[in-house]
XYZ file of C-alpha atoms in Angstrom:
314
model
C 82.604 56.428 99.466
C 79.569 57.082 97.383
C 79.119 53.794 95.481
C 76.402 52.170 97.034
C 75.525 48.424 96.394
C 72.216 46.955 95.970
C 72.041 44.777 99.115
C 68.846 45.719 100.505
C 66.210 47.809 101.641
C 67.280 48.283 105.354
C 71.238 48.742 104.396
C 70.829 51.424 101.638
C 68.490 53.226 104.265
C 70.635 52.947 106.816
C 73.680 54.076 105.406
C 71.672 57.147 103.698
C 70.973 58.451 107.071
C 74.922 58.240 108.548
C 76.500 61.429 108.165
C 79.947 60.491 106.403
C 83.493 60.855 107.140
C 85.299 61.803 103.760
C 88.859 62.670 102.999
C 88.851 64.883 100.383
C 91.993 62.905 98.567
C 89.575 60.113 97.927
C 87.463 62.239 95.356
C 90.026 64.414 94.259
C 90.509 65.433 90.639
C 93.352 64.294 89.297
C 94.264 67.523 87.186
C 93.062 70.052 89.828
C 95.767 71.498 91.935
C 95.996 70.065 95.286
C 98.279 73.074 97.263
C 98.901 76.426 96.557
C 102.233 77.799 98.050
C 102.894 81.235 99.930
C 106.119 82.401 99.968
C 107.624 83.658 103.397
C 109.193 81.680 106.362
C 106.570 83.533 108.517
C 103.625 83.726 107.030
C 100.878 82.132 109.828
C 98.166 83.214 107.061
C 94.031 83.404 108.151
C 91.806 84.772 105.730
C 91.088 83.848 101.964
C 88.473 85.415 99.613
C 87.816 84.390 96.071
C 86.880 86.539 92.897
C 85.106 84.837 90.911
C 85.447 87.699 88.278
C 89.142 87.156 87.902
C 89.303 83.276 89.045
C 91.806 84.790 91.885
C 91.930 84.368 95.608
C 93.668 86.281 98.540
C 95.108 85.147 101.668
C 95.983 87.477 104.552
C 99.268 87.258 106.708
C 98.209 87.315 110.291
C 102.358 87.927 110.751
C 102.630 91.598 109.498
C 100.266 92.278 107.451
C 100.813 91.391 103.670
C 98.004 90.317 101.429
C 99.061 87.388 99.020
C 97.095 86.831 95.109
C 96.774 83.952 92.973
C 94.825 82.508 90.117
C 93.560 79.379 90.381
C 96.024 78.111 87.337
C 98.748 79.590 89.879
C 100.858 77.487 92.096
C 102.323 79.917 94.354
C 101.041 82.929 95.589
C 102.663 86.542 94.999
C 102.594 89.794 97.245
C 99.798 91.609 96.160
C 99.710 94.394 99.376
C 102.653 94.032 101.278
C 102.349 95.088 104.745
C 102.667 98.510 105.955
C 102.314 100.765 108.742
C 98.579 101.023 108.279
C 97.841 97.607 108.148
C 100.317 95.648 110.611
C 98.161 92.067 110.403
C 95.559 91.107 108.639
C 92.753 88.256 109.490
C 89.423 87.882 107.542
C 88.753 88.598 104.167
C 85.946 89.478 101.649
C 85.435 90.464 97.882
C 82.145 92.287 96.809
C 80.990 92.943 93.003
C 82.693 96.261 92.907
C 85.900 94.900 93.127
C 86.643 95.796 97.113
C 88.565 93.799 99.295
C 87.907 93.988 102.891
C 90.435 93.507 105.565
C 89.615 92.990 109.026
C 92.192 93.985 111.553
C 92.838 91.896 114.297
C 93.872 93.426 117.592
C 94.443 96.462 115.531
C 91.139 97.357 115.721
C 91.064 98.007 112.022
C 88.703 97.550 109.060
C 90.638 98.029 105.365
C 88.912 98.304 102.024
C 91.176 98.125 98.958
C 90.546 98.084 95.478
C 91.571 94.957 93.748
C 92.682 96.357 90.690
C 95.426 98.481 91.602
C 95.639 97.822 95.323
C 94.609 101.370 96.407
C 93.352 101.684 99.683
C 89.691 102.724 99.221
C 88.675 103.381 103.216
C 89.947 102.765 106.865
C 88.064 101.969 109.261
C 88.731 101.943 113.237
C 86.439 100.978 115.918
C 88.510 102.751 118.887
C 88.230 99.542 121.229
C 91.362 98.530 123.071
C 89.857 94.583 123.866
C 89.256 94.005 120.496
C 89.479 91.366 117.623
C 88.212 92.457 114.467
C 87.473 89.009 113.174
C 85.760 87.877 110.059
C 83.675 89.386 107.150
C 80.977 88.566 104.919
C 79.456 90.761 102.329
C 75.805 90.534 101.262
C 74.653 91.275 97.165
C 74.041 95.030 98.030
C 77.704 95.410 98.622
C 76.785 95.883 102.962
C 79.727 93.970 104.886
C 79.273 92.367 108.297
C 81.870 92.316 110.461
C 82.962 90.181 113.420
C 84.804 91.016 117.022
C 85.628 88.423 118.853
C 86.884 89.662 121.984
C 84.175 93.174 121.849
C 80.321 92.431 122.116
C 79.645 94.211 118.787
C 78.777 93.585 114.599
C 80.453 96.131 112.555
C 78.824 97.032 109.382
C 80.219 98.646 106.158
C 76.985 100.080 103.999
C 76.811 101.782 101.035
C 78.430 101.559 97.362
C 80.910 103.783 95.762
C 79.678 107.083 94.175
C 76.888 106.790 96.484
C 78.653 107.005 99.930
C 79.857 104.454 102.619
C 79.009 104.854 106.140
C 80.828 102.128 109.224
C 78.877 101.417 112.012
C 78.598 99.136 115.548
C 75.606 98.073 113.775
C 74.605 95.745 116.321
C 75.614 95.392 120.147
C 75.323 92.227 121.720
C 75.410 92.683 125.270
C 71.889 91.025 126.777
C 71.194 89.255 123.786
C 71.202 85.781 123.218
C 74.860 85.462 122.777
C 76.694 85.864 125.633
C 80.635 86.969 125.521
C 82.781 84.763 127.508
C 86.331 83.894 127.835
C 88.416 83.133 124.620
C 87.491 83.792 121.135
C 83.753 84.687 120.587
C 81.928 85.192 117.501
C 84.396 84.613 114.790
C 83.148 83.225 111.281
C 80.185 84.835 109.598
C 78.383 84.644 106.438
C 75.605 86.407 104.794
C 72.351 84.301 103.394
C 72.174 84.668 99.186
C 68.967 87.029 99.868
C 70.548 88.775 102.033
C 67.577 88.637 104.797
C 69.976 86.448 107.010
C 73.353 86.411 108.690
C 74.735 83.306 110.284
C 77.688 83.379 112.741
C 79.645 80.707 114.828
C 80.751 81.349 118.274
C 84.057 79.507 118.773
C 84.224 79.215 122.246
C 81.081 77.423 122.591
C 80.086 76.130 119.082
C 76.895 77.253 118.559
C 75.662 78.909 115.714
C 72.839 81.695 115.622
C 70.970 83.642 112.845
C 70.453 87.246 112.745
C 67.941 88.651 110.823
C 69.181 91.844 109.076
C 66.037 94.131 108.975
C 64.878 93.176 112.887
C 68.578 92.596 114.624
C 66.615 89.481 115.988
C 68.563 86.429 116.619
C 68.069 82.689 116.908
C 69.875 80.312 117.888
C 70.192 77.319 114.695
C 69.219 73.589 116.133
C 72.601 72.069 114.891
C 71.213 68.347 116.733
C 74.181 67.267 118.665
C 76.805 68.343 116.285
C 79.982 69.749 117.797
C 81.081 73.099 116.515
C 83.299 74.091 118.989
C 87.145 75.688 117.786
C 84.507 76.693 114.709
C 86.678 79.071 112.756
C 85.294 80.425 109.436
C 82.383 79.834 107.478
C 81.120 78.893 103.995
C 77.403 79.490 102.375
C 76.897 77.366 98.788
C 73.668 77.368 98.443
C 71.719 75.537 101.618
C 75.229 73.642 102.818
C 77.064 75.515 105.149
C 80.821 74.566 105.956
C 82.386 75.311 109.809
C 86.330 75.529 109.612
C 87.346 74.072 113.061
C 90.576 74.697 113.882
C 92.601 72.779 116.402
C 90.360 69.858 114.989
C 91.640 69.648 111.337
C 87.888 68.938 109.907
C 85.407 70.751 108.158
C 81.762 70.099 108.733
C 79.194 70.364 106.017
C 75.307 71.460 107.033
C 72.578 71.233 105.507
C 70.708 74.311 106.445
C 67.022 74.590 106.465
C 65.192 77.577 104.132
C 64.550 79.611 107.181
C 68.370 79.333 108.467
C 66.927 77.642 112.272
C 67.966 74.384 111.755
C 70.596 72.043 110.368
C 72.060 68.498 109.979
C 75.315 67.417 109.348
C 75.930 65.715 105.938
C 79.359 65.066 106.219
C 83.020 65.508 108.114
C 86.045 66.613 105.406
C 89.088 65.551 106.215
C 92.285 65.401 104.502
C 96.039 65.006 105.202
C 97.391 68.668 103.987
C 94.982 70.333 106.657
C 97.385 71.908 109.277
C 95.301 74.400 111.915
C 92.682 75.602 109.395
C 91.213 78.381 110.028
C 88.948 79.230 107.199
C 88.246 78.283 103.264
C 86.543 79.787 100.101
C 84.541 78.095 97.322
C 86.094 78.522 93.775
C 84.940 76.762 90.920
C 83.830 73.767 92.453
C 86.326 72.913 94.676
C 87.086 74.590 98.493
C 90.175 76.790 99.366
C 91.532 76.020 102.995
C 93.693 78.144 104.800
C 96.496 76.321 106.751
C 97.455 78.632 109.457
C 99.564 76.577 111.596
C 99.138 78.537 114.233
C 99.763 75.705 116.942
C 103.392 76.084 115.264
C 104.091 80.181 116.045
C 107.621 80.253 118.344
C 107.556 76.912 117.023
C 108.984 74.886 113.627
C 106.156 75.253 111.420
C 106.506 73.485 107.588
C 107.342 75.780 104.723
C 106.248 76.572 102.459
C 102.962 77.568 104.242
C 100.254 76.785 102.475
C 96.066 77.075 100.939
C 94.835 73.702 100.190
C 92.647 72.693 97.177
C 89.633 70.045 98.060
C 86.615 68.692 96.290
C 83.428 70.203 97.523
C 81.790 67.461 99.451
């Protein structure tokens, strides 16, 4: 797909400005592992965060709870947190430099911060909201975590380091700001810009994305062109490119993001046969981790084992 043959001018500039279609099994490595498996009949997993510290990944169980571990040399996942009474189902994930793993909650209402060395639970958080979907988060360089609900008008934020105390907040309520709660699933995937001056979140019921500036609370909608982001799940920051998980759609979309986080283009479309209802992926040493919820298959027959597929970055 990215040989290009000398046949003109007008062609080569042509074809550099057409956003491509890839499937990631056409540039795949051929020693890289293509599929990690989870173990469990029942797994209908969501989140996935990487440590690049330990070259291992997590992947939540949105079934009851348990928190899966593998290295990247690793073909199956293991139980690393098994669920429990505390922590019932588990959705988004995120790993900061002082070895924390965050756990959002669901419908539980719940925010859980283990430590990824011995699996001790560190903090719990609840935000005491009966419509509630504690969603997605995204931790910034300072250790702060962002945290999305996408059924209550609200970012939750986790600030502070250890030693030095943590504080959980509705850091910022939404209600008669530019994004406007509707039916279905509402702000879901969010990241946090290198800097850590930005946020950028997708709302999956309409498919726009928006940037909030962390020291105002100001937000903008991002000039995505006529790219469709709708069923946009999770998200991915490398660098300026910016990947949106959708869903029901099987495809992630790379874009290009501007410096100032307002605008972006697509680059390209990933698709690839393994996808099954992604909901959300992870960069690890070059390549991206997808999560393959299958959740159009709950009361269903969904394929074991379920699994995390392994993809070339675009």
């Amino acid at each position: 797909m990215r040989m290009w043959r000398q046949v003109g001018m007008l062609l080569a500039v042509a074809l550099l400005a057409i956003p491509h279609v890839a499937s990631a099994a056409q540039t795949g490595q051929a020693d890289a592992i293509e599929a990690y498996a989870i173990p469990g009949e029942d797994v209908f997993p969501e989140g996935v965060a990487y440590q690049g510290t330990t070259r291992s990944f997590y992947v939540s169980s949105t079934t009851d709870g348990t928190i899966y571990r593998a290295s990247l040399d690793d073909e199956e996942m293991t139980e690393f947190l098994p669920g429990d009474t505390v922590r019932t189902t588990a959705v988004g994930l995120a790993v900061d430099q002082y070895r924390r793993l965050f756990v959002a909650g669901g419908g539980t209402g719940k925010i859980l911060v283990y430590d990824t060395l011995e699996g001790d639970l560190l903090a719990a958080y609840d935000n005491q909201q009966e419509e509630t979907f504690v969603n997605d988060v995204a931790v910034g360089r300072t250790g702060d975590a962002y945290v999305t609900d996408s059924f209550y008008p609200v970012i939750y934020r986790i600030s502070g380091t250890p030693g030095e105390g943590v504080f959980f907040e509705p850091w910022l309520n939404l209600e008669g700001t530019a994004i406007e709660y509707g039916d279905g699933f509402n702000l879901n995937g969010i990241v946090v810009s290198g800097d850590g001056s930005y946020l950028v979140v997708v709302q999956s019921n309409t498919g726009m994305l928006y940037r909030i500036t962390v020291a105002t609370q100001e937000i903008t909608p991002v000039d995505v062109g006529d790219a469709d982001l709708t069923a946009g799940d999770g998200l991915v920051l490398d660098g300026s490119t910016l990947y949106v998980v959708r869903n029901q759609f099987e495809e992630i979309v790379a874009l290009r993001m501007t410096n100032t986080f307002t605008q972006a283009s697509v680059t390209e479309t990933v698709t690839d046969p393994s996808f099954a209802y992604p909901t959300t992926a992870a960069v690890a040493a070059g390549r991206l981790l997808v999560v393959n919820s299958q959740f159009d298959q709950r009361g269903g027959e969904p394929s074991v084992p379920f699994t995390v597929s392994s993809v070339d970055l675009p």
